[in-house]
PDB file of C-alpha atoms in Angstrom:
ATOM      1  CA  UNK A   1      51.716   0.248  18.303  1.00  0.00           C
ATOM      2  CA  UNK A   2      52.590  -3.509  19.139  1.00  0.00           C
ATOM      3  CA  UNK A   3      51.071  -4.565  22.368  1.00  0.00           C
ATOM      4  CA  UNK A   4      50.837  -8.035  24.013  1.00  0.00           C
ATOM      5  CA  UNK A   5      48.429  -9.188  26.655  1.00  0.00           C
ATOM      6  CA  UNK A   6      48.680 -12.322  28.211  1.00  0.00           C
ATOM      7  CA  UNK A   7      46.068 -13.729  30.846  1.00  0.00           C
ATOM      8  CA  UNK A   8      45.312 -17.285  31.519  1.00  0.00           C
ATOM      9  CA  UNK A   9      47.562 -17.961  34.794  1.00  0.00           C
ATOM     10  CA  UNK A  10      46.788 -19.624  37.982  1.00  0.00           C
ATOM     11  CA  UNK A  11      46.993 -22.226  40.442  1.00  0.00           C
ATOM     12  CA  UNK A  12      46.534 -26.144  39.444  1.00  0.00           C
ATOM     13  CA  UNK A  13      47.282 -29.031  40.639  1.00  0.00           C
ATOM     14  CA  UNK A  14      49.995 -31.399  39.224  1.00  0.00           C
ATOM     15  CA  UNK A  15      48.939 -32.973  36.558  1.00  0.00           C
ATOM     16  CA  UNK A  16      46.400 -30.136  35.409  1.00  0.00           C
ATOM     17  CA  UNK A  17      45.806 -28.081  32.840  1.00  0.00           C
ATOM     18  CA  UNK A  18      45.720 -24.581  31.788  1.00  0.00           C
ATOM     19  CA  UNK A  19      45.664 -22.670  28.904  1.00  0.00           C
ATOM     20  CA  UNK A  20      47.377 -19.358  28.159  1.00  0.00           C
ATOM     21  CA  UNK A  21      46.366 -16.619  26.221  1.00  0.00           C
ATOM     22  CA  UNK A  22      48.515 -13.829  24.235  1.00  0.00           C
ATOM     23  CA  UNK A  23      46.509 -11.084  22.700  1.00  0.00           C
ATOM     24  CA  UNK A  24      48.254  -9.132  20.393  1.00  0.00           C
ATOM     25  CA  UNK A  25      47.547  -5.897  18.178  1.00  0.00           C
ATOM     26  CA  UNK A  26      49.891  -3.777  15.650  1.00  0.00           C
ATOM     27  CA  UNK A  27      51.693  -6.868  13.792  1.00  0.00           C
ATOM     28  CA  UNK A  28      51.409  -9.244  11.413  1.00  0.00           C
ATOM     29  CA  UNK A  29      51.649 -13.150  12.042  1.00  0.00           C
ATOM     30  CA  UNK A  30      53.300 -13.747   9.159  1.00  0.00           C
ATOM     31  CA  UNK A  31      56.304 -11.305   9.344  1.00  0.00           C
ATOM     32  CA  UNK A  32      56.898 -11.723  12.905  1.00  0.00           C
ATOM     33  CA  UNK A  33      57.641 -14.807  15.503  1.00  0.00           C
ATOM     34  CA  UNK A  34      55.876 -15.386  18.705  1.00  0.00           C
ATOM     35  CA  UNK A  35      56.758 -17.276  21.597  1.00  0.00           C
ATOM     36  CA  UNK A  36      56.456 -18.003  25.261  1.00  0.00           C
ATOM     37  CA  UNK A  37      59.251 -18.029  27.936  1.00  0.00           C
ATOM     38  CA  UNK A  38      58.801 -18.036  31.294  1.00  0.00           C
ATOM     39  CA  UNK A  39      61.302 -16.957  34.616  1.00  0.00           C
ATOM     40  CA  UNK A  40      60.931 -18.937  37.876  1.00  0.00           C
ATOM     41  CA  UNK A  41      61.912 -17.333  41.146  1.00  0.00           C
ATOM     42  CA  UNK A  42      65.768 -17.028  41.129  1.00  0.00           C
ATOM     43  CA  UNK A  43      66.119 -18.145  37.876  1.00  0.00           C
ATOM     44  CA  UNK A  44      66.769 -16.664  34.289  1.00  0.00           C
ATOM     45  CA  UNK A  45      64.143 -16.015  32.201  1.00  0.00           C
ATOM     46  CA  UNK A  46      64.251 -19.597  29.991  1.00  0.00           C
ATOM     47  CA  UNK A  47      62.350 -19.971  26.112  1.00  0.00           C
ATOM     48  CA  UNK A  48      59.279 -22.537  26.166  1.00  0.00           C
ATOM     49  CA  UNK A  49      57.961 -22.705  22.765  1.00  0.00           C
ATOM     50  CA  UNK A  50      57.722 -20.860  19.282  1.00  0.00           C
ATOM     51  CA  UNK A  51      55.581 -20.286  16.749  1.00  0.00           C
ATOM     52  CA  UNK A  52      57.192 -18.778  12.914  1.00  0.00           C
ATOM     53  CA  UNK A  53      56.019 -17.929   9.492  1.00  0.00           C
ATOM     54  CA  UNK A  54      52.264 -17.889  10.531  1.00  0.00           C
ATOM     55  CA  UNK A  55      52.616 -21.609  12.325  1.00  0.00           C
ATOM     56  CA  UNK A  56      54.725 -23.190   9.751  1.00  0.00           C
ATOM     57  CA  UNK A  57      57.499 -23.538  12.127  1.00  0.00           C
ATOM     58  CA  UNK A  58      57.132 -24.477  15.753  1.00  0.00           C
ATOM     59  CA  UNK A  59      59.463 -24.914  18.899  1.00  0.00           C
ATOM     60  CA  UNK A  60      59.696 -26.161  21.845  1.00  0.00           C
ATOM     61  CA  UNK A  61      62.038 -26.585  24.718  1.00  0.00           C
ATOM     62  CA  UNK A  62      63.093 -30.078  25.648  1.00  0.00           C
ATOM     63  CA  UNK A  63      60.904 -30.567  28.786  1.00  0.00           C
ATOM     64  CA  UNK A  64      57.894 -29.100  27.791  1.00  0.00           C
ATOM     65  CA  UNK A  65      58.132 -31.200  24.100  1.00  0.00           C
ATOM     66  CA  UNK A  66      54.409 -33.474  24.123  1.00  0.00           C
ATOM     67  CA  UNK A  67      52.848 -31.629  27.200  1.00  0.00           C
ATOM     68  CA  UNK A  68      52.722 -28.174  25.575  1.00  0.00           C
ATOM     69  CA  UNK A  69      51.136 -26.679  22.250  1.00  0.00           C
ATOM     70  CA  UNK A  70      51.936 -23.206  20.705  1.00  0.00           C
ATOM     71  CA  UNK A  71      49.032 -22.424  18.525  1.00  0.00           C
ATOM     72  CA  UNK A  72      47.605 -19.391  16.412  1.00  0.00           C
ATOM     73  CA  UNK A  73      44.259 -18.070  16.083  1.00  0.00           C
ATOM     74  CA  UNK A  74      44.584 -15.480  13.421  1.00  0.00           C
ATOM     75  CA  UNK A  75      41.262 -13.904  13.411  1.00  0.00           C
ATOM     76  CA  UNK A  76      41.016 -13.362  16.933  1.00  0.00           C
ATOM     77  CA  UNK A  77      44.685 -11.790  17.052  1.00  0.00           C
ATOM     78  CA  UNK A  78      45.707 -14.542  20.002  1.00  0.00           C
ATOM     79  CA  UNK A  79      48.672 -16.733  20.724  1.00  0.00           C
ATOM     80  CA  UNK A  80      47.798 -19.509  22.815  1.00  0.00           C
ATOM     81  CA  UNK A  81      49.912 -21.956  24.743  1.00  0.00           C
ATOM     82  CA  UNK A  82      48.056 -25.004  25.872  1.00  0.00           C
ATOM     83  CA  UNK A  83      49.256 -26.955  29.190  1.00  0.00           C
ATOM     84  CA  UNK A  84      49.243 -30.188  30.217  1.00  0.00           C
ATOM     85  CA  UNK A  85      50.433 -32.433  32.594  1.00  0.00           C
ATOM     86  CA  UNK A  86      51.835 -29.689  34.330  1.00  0.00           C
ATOM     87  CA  UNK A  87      54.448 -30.400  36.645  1.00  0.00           C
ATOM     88  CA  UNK A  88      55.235 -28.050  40.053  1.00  0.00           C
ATOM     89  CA  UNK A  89      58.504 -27.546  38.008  1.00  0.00           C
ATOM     90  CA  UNK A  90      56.592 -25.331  35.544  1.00  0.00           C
ATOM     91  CA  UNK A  91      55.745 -22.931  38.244  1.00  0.00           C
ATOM     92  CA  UNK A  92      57.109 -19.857  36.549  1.00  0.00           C
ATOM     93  CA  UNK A  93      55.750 -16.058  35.146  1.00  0.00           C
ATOM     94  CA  UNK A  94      55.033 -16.600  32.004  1.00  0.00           C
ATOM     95  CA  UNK A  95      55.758 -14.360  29.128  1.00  0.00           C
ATOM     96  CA  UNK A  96      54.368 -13.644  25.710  1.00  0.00           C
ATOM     97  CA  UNK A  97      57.014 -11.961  23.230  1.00  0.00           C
ATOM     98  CA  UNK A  98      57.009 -11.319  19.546  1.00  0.00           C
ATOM     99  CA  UNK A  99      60.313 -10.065  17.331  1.00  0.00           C
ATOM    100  CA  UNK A 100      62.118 -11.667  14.021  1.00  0.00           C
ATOM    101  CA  UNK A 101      64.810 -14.025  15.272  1.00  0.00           C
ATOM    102  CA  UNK A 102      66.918 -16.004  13.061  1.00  0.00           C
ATOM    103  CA  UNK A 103      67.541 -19.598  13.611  1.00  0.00           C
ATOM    104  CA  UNK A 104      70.011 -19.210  16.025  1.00  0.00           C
ATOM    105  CA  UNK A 105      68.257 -16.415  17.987  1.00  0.00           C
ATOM    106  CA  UNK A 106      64.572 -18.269  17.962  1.00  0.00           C
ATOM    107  CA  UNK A 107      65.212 -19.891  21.159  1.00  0.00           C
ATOM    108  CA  UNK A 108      66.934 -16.659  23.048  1.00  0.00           C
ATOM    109  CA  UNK A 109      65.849 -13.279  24.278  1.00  0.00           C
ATOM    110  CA  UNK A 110      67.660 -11.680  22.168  1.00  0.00           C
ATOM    111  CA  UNK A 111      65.551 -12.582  19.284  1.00  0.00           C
ATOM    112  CA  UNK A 112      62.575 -10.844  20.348  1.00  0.00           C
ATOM    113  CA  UNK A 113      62.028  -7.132  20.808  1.00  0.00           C
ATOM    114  CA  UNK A 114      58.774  -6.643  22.324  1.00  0.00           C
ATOM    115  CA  UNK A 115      57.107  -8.610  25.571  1.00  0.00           C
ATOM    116  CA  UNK A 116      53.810  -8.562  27.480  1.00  0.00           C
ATOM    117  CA  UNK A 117      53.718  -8.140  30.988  1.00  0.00           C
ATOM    118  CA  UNK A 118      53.643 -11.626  32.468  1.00  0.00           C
ATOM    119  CA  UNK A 119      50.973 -14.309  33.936  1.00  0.00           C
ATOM    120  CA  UNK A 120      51.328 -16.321  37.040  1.00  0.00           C
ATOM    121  CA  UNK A 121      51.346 -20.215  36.463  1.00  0.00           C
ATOM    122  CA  UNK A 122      51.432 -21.994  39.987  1.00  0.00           C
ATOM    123  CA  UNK A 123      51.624 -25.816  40.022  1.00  0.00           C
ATOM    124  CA  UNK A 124      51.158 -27.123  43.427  1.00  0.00           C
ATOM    125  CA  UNK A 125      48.523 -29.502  45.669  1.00  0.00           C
TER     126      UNK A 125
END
């Protein structure tokens, strides 16, 4: 059974840091994708970064390109997603998903088929 648990969130300041973790169980890194979106209030749920073919391809949406990191660690299972220089813009659940998208689907929902259940990220003084 896939499962993904993500944990990490909370409250910072602008220009902090956080780091979020994805644990994962009943897949293989180097079959699948995984990668983080994240839904503000009122908004749609928008793609932040992705990680394919074990870390051998990597993604990132436009704003978050040089202030976040997607990274692997294969032993432990976990996807991570490293934060900085957050901005109160980033304030936002955010989601760990896994699936096999093709190029054109990497960057959509559609391209993933399973999802953890969310972690807070508030940016705010």
């Amino acid at each position: 059974q896939i499962q993904l648990v993500e944990s990490g969130g909370g409250l910072v300041q602008p220009g902090g840091s956080l780091r979020l973790s994805c644990a994962t169980s009943g897949f293989s890194f180097r079959e699948y994708a995984v990668a983080w979106f994240r839904q503000a209030p009122g908004k749609e749920r928008q793609f932040v970064a992705a990680n394919r073919w074990n870390g051998n391809s990597v993604y990132y949406e436009e704003s978050v390109k040089g202030r976040f990191a997607i990274s692997l660690d294969n032993p432990k299972r976990t996807v991570y997603l490293q934060m900085n220089n957050l901005k109160p813009e980033d304030t936002a659940v955010y989601y760990c998903a896994m699936g096999r998208p093709i190029v054109s689907t990497i960057r959509t929902e559609r391209g993933y088929s399973t999802w953890g259940q969310g972690t807070q990220v508030t940016v705010s003084s």
